[in-house]
Coordinates of C-alpha atoms in Angstrom, one line a residue:
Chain A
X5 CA 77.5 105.9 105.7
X6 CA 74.9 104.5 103.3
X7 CA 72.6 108.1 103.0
X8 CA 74.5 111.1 100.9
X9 CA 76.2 113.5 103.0
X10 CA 74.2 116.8 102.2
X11 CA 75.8 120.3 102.0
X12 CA 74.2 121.3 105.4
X13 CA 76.9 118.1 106.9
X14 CA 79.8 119.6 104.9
X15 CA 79.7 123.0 105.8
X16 CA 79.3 121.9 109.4
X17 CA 82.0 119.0 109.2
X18 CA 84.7 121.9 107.6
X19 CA 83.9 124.5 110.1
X20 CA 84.8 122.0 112.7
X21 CA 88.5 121.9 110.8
X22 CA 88.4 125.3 109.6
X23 CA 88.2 124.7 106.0
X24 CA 86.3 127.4 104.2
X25 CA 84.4 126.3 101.2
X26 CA 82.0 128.4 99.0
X27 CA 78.5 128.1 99.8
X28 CA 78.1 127.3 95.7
X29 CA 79.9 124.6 95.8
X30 CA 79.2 122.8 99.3
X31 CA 76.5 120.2 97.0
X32 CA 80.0 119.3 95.1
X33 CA 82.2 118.6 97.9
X34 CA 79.5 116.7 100.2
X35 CA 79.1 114.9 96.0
X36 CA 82.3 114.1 96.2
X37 CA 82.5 113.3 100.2
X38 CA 79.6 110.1 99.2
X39 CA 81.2 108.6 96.5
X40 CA 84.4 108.7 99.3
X41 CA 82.4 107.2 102.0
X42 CA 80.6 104.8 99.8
X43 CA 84.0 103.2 98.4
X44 CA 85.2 103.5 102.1
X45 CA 81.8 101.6 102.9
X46 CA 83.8 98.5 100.9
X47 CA 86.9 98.0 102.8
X48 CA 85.5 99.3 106.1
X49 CA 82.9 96.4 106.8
X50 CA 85.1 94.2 105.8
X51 CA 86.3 92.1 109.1
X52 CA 90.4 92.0 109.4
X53 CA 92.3 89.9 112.2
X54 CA 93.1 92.1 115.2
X55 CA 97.3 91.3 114.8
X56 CA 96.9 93.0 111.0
X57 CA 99.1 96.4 111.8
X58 CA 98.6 99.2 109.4
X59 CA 101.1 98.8 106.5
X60 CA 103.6 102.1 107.2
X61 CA 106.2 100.6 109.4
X62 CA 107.8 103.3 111.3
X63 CA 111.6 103.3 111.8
X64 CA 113.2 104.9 114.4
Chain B
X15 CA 115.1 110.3 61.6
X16 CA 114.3 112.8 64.4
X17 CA 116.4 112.9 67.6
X18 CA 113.3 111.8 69.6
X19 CA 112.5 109.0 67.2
X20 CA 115.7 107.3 67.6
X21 CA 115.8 105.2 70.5
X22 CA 118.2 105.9 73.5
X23 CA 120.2 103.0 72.7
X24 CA 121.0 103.9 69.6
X25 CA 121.8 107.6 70.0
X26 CA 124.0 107.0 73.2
X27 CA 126.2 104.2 70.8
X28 CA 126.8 106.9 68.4
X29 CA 127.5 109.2 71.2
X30 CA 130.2 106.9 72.7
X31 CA 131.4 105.9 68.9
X32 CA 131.6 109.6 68.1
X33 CA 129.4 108.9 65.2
X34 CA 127.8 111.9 66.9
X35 CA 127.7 114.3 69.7
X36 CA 125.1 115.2 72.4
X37 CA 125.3 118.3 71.8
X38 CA 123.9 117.1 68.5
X39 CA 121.5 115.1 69.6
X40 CA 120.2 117.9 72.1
X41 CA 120.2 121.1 69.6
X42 CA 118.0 118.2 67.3
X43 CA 115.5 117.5 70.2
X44 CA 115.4 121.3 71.4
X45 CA 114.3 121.8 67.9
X46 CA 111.5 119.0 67.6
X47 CA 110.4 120.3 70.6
X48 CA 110.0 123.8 69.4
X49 CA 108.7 122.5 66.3
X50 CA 105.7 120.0 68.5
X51 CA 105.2 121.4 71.6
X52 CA 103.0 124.5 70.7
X53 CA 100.2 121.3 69.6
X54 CA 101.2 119.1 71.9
X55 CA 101.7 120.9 75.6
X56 CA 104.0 118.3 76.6
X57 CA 106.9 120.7 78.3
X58 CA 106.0 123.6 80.8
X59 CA 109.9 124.6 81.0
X60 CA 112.4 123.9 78.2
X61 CA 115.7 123.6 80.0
X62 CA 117.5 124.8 77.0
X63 CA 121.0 126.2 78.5
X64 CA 121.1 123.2 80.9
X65 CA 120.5 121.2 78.1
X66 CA 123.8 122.3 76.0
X67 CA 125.8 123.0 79.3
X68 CA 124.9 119.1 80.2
X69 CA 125.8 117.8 76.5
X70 CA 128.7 119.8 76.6
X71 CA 129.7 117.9 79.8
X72 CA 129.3 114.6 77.9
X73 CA 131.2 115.4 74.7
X74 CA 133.8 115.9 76.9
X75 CA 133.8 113.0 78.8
X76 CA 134.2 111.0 75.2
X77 CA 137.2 113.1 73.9
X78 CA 138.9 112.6 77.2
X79 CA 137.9 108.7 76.1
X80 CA 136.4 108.7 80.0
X81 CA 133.1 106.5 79.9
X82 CA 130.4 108.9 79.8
X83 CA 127.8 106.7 80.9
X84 CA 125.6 104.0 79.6
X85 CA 122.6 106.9 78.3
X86 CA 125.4 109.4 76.8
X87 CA 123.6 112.1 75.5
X88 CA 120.1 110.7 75.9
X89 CA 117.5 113.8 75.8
X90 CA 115.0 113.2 78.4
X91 CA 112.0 115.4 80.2
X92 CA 111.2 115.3 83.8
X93 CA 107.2 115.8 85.3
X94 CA 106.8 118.8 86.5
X95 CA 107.1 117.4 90.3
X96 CA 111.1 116.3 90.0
X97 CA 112.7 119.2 91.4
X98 CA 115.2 120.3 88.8
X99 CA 118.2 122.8 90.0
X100 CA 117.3 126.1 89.1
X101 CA 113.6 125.7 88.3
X102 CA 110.8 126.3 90.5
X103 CA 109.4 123.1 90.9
X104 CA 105.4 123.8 89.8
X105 CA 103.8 120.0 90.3
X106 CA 101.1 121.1 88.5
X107 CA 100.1 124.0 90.5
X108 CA 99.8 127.7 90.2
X109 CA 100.7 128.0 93.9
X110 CA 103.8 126.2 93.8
X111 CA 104.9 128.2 90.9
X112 CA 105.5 131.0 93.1
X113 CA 108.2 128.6 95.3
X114 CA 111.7 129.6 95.1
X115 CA 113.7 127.6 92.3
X116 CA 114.8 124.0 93.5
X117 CA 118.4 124.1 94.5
X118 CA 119.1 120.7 93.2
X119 CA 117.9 117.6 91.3
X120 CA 115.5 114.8 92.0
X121 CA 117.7 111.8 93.2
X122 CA 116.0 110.2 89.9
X123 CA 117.0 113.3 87.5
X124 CA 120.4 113.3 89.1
X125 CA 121.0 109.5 88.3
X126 CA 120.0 109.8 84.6
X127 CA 122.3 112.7 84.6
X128 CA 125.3 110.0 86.2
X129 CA 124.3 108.0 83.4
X130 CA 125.0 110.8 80.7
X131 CA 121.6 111.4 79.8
X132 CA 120.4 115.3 79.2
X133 CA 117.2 116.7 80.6
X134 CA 115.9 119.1 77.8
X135 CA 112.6 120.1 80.3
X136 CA 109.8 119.8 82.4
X137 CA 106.8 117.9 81.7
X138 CA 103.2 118.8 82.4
X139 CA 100.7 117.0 84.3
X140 CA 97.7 117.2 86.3
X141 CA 97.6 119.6 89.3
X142 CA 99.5 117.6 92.4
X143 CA 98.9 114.4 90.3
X144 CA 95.4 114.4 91.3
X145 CA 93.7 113.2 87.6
X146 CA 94.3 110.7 85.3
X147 CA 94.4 112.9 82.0
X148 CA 96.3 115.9 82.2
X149 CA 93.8 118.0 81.5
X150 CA 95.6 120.8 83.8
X151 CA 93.1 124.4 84.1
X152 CA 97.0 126.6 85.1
X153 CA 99.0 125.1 81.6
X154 CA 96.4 123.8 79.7
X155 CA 95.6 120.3 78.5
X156 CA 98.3 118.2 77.5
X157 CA 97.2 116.6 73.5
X158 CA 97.3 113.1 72.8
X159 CA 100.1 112.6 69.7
X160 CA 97.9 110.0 68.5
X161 CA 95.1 112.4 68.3
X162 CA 94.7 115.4 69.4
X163 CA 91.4 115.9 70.4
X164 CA 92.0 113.2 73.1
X165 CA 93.9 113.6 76.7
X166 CA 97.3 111.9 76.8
X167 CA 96.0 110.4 80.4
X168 CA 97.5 111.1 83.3
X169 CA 99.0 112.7 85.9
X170 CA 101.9 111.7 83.8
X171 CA 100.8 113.1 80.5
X172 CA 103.5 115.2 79.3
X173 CA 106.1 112.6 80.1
X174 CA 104.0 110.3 78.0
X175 CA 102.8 112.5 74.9
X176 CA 106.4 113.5 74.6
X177 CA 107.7 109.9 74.2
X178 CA 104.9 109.3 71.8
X179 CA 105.6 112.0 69.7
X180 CA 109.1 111.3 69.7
X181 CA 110.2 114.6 71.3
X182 CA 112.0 112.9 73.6
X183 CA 112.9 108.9 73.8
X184 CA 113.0 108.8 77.7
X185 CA 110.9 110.4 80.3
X186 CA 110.6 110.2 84.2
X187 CA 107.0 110.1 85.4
X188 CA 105.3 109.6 88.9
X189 CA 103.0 106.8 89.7
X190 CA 100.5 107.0 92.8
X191 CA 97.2 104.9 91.4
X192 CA 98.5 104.6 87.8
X193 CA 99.7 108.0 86.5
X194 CA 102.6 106.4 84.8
X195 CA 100.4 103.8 83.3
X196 CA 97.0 105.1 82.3
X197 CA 99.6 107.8 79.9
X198 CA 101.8 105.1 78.9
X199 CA 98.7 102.9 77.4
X200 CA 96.7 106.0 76.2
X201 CA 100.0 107.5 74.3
X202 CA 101.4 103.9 72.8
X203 CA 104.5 103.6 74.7
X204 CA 106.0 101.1 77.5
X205 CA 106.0 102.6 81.2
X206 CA 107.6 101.1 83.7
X207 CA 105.7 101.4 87.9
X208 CA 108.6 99.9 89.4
X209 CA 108.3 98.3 92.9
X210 CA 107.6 100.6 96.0
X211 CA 110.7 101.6 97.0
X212 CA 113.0 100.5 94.7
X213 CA 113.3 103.9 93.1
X214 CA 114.5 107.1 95.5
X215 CA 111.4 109.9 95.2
X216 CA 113.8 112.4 97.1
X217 CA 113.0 115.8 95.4
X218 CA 109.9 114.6 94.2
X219 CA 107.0 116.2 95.4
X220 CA 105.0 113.8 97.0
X221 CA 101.1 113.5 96.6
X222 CA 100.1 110.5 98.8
X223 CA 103.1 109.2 100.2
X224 CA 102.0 106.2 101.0
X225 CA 101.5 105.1 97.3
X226 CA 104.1 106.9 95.5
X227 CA 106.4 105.8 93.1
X228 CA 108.5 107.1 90.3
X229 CA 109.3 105.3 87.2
X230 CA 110.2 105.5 83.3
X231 CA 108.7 105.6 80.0
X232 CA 110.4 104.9 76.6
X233 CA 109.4 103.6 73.3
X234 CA 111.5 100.6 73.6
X235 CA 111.6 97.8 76.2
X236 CA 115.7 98.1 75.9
X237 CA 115.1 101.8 76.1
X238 CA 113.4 101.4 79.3
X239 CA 115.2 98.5 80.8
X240 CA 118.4 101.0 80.5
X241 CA 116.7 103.8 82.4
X242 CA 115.4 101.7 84.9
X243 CA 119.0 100.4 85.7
X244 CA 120.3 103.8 85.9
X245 CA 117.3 104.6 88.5
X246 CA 117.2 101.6 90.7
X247 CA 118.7 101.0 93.5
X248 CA 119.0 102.2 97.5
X249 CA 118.8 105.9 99.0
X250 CA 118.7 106.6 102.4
X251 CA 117.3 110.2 102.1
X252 CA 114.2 108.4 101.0
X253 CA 112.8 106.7 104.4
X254 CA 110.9 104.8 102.0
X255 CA 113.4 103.5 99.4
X256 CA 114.6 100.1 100.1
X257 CA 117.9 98.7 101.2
X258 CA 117.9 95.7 98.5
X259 CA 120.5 96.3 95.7
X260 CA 119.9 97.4 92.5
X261 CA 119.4 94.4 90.1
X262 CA 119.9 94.8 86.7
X263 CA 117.0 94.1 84.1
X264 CA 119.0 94.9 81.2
X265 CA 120.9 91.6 81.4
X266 CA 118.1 89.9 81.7
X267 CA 116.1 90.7 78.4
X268 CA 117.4 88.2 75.9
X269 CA 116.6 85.2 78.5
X270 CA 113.4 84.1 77.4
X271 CA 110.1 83.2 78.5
X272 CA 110.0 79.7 78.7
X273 CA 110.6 79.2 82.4
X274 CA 108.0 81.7 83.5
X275 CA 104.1 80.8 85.0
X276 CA 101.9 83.5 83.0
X277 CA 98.4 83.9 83.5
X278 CA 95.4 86.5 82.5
X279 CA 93.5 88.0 85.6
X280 CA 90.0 87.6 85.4
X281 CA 87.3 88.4 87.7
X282 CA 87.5 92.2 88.5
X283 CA 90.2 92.8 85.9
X284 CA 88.1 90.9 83.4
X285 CA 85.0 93.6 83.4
X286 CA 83.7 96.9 83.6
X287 CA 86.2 97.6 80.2
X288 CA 84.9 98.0 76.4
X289 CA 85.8 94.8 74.6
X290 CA 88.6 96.0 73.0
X291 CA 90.5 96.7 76.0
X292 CA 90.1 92.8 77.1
X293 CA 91.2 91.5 73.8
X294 CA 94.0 93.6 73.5
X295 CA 94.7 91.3 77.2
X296 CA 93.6 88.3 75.7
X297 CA 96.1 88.8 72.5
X298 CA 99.1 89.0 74.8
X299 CA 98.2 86.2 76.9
X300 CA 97.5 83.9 73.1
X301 CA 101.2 85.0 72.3
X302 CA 102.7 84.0 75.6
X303 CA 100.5 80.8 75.3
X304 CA 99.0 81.8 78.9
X305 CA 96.2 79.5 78.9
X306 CA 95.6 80.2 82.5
X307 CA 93.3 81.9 84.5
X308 CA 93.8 83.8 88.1
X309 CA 92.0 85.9 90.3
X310 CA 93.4 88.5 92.2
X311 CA 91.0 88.3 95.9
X312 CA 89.5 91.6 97.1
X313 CA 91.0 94.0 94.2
X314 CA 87.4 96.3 94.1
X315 CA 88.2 96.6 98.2
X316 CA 91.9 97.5 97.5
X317 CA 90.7 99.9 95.0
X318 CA 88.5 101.3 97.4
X319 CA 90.6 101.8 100.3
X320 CA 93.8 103.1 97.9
X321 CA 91.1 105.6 96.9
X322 CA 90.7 106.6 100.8
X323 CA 94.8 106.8 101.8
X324 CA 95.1 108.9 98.5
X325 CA 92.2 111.7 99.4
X326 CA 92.9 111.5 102.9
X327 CA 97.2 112.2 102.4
X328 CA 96.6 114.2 99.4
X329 CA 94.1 116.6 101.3
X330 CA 96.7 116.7 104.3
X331 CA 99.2 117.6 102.3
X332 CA 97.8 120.5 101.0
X333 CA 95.1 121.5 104.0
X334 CA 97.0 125.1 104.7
X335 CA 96.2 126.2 101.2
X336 CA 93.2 124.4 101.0
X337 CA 92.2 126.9 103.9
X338 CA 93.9 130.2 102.8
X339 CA 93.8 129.7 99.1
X340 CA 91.4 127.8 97.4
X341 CA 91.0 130.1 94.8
X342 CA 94.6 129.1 93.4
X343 CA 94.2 125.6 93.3
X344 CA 92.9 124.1 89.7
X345 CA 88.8 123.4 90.2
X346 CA 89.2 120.4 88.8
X347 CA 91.4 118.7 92.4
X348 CA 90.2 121.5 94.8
X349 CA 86.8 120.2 96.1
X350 CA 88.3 116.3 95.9
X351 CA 91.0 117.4 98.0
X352 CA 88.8 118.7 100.1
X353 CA 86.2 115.9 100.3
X354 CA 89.4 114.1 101.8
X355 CA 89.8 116.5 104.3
X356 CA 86.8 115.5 105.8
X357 CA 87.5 111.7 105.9
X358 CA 87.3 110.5 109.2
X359 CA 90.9 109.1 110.6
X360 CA 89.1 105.8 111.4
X361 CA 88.6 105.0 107.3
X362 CA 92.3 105.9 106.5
X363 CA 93.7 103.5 109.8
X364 CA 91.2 100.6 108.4
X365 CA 92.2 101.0 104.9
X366 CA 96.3 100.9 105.8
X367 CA 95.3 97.9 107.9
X368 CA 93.3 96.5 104.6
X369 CA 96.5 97.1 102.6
X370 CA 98.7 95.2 104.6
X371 CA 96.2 92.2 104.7
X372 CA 95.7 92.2 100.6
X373 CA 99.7 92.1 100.6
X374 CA 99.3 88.6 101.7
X375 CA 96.8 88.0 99.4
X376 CA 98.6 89.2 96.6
X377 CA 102.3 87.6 98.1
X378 CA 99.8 84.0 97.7
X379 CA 98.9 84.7 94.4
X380 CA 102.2 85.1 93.0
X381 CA 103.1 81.6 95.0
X382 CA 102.0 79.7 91.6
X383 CA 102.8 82.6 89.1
X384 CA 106.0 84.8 87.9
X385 CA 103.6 87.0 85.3
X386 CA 99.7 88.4 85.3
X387 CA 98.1 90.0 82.5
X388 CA 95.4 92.5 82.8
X389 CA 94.2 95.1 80.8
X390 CA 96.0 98.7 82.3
X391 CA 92.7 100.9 81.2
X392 CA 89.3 99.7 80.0
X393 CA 89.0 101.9 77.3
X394 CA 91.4 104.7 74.6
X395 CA 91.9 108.1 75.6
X396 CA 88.7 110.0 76.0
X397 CA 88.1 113.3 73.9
X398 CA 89.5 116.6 76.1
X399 CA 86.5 118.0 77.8
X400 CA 84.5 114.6 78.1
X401 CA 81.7 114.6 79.7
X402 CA 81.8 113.5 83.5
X403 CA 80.3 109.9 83.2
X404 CA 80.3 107.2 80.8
X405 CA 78.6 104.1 80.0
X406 CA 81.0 100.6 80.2
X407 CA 79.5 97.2 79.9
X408 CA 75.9 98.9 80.6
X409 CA 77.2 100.6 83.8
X410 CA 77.5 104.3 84.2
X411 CA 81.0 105.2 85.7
X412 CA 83.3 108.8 85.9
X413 CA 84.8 109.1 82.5
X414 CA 88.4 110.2 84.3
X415 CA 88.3 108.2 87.6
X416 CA 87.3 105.1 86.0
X417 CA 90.7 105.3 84.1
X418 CA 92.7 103.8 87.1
X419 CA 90.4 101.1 87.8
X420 CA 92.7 98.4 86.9
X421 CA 95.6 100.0 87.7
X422 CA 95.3 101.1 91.2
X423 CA 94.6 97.9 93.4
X424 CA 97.8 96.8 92.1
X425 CA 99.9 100.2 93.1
X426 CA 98.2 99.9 96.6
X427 CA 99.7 96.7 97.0
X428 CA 103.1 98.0 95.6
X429 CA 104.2 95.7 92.6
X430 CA 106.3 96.1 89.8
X431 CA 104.1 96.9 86.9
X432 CA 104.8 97.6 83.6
X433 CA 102.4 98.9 80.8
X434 CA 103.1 97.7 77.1
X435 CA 101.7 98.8 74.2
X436 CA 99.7 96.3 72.3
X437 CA 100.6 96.9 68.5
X438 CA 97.8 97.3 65.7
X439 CA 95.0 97.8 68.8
X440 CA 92.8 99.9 66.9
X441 CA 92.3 103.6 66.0
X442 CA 93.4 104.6 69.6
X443 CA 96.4 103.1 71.6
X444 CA 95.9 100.7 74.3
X445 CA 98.0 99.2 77.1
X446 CA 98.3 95.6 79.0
X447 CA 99.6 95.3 82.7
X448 CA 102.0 93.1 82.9
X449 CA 102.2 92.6 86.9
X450 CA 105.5 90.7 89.1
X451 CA 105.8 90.1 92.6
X452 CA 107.5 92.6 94.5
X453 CA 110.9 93.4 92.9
X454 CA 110.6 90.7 90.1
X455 CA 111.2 93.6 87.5
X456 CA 113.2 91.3 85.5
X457 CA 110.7 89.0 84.6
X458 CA 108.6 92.1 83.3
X459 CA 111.4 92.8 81.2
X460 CA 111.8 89.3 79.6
X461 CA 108.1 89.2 79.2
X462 CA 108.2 92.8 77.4
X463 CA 111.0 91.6 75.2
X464 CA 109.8 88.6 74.0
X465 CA 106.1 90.5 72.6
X466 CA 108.5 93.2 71.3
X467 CA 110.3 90.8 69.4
X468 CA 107.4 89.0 68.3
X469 CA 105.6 92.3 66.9
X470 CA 103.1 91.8 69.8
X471 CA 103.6 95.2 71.6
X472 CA 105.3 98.2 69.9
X473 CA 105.3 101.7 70.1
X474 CA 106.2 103.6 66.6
X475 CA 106.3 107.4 66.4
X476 CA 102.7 108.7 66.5
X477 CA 101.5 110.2 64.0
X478 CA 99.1 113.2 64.7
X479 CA 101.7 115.1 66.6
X480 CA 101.5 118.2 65.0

């Protein structure tokens, strides 16, 4: 997570969900998908106990 | 006076003493909105019939000598996102505008109305509350009353401006990283992020649902504390509104300080803002004789990771249009929302797990203080059309984005906050945090009042409104 996602990654990453985006505007979204993955970088090495649950609690 | 500069308290005595009527007191703010809003873009709808059909409700109410509620008559505006019976409920959005009309009102809108206050319209705001200064492509930019030239912040910018300007002395805003906030301290005027959950978001459309809350602002603490009573309280049409019973704040306003631990934040809420910003915080805490210091553990992680839930359930939210009309959505949220899209669901898992760990961070913090103090944005309202990045503190950041940086760790975590507005804080307005453990609103209240009464915080009519 620590190089910039290129355009080349996005366009392949949204064809996989079927998102269309416009060639012109592929460099934005893979901008935007770094600075995501970068503050994600942050949290995501950051070592948690295995009990901690994820904070939604579902009620049935 | 104008309607909208008279405070809520005031107008629904005279309501309820028959000094006036609200049908008054709404033909008076109907007309200082026609008079502002072409300069201002607070209102996208003007619910004008509704408006004198409501007022009408109220007046007779009072000459059936029935109590017609503790806000009788009190003009307020909704954000765009509170469904409102009748109107098409836009959110911001071009697409949503083509939605059939909303068959009835927001839980929130229909308790102000219990409470006899009026709604007079709908308030623009940045497209699905993705932004932080209203600077919307579909309606335009919302104008800051203080100065035009300048966003009102956001989403919540309408809401905000309007209060400012006096248009209105109550609005309801949403709040999912600091939209009620970043307005509140870039228009001058108190808002009010209650705790997650304590107010119903039924008929609000949700952005990240995780992090969404609804809340007040008003140009008095009283003002607020009023509105917040008449909110409060459980719903179980909102799965995530909590059982706990309302607890009134308004009570609580003229007990004092004296018994409460207050400290300043430092650390990550003590940086990466112009000075200004952190002596506007340093003032407050001098005039609550706060002497103390405390950090809040991890808050540039919690940042991080609310940034990941909100592009990650924002994007889901919206992924069918995203995929069969991007065209319609505002360029300024379509590729984010996108970039979300693409987040893998291993980051969104790891940052709800990260969430629920800083809770007990934050639930230790609050162990050996009632009150924090932090600034709620490092710097005044930017000019409309700013450029992308700025420099803070020798750092280039994103002009909009850096906005929320001290307001969202604390929304992630789900604490009462409330944004004041420091008085005399130079050419542009400026907001502090103060911050409560979860459901403590009260003790935000007392704090508010006691700088209110001591001249500390205040937010007067602004003056460039048009």
């Amino acid at each position: 997570m620590s190089e910039p996602v290129t355009a080349a990654e996005v366009q392949r990453l949204a064809e996989i969900i079927g998102l269309p985006i416009e060639a012109e505007v592929l460099a934005t979204v893979a901008e935007q998908l770094t600075a995501l993955l970068a503050a994600a970088r942050l949290f995501a090495d950051f070592s948690l106990p295995e009990d901690v649950a994820p904070a939604p609690v579902y009620h049935p | 006076m104008s309607t909208g500069a008279r405070g809520a308290v005031e107008i629904a005595d005279a309501v309820r003493a028959r000094r006036t009527s609200a049908r008054e007191v709404a033909t008076a703010a109907l007309a200082e909105i026609e008079a502002h809003n072409g300069a201002l873009n607070c209102f996208t709808r003007v619910t004008r019939e509704r408006a004198h059909e409501d007022a009408a409700r109220v007046d007779r109410l009072v000459a059936e000598g029935r109590d017609p509620g503790p806000l009788a008559g009190v003009p307020f505006g909704a954000k765009n996102l509170f469904d409102v019976a009748g109107v098409t409920t836009l959110a911001g959005s071009r697409i949503n505008a083509e939605r059939p009309p909303a068959q009835r009102d927001a839980a929130a809108v229909a308790a102000l109305r219990r409470a006899g206050a009026v709604l007079v319209g709908c308030q623009n705001m940045d497209e699905y509350a993705y932004g932080f200064t209203t600077e919307n492509t579909h309606y335009g930019p919302t104008r800051n009353p203080h100065d035009r030239g300048r966003v009102a912040g956001g989403s919540s910018g309408g809401s905000a401006a309007a209060v400012a300007a006096g248009l209105v002395p109550l609005s309801l805003g949403s709040d999912t990283n600091g939209s009620i906030r970043v307005p509140a301290a870039l228009c001058g005027v108190f808002g009010l992020k209650p705790t997650y959950g304590r107010v119903s978001r039924t008929g609000v459309a949700l952005f990240a649902a995780s992090l969404d809350h609804v809340g007040p602002f008003a140009r008095s603490v009283r003002d607020l504390a009023l509105t917040f009573d008449a909110l409060q309280g459980p719903d179980p049409t909102d799965p995530a509104c909590a059982e706990r019973p309302a607890e009134p704040c308004t009570r609580e306003l003229d007990r004092g300080v004296d018994d409460l631990r207050i400290a300043v934040a430092d650390g990550y809420f003590a940086r990466l803002a112009e000075p200004a910003a952190l002596v506007a915080a340093e003032r407050v805490g001098r005039a609550l004789k706060a002497t103390r210091r405390v950090a809040i553990p991890e808050a540039l992680r919690a940042r991080a990771a609310a940034m990941v839930i909100t592009a990650s359930e924002g994007a889901q939210l919206h992924l069918d249009d995203l995929k069969r009309r991007p065209g319609d959505f505002d360029p300024l949220t379509r590729d984010r929302f996108r970039s979300g899209a693409l987040l893998p669901a291993s980051l969104y898992v790891h940052a709800q797990r990260f969430r629920a760990w800083f809770r007990e961070r934050v639930r230790e913090v609050f162990r050996d203080v009632d009150v924090i103090l932090m600034p709620t944005t490092p710097y005044g309202a930017p000019p409309i059309g700013a450029p992308r990045a700025t420099m803070v503190a020798g750092i280039e950041v994103l002009t909009r984005g850096h906005l929320g940086v001290f307001t969202s760790p604390l929304s992630f975590v789900g604490v009462p906050v409330m944004s004041v507005p420091v008085a005399d804080a130079g050419p542009l307005p400026l907001g502090v945090q103060l911050v409560a453990a979860p459901f403590m609103e009260a003790r935000l209240f007392r704090v508010a009042a006691r700088l209110e009464a001591d001249g500390i915080v205040a937010a007067p009519v602004a003056s460039a409104r048009g």
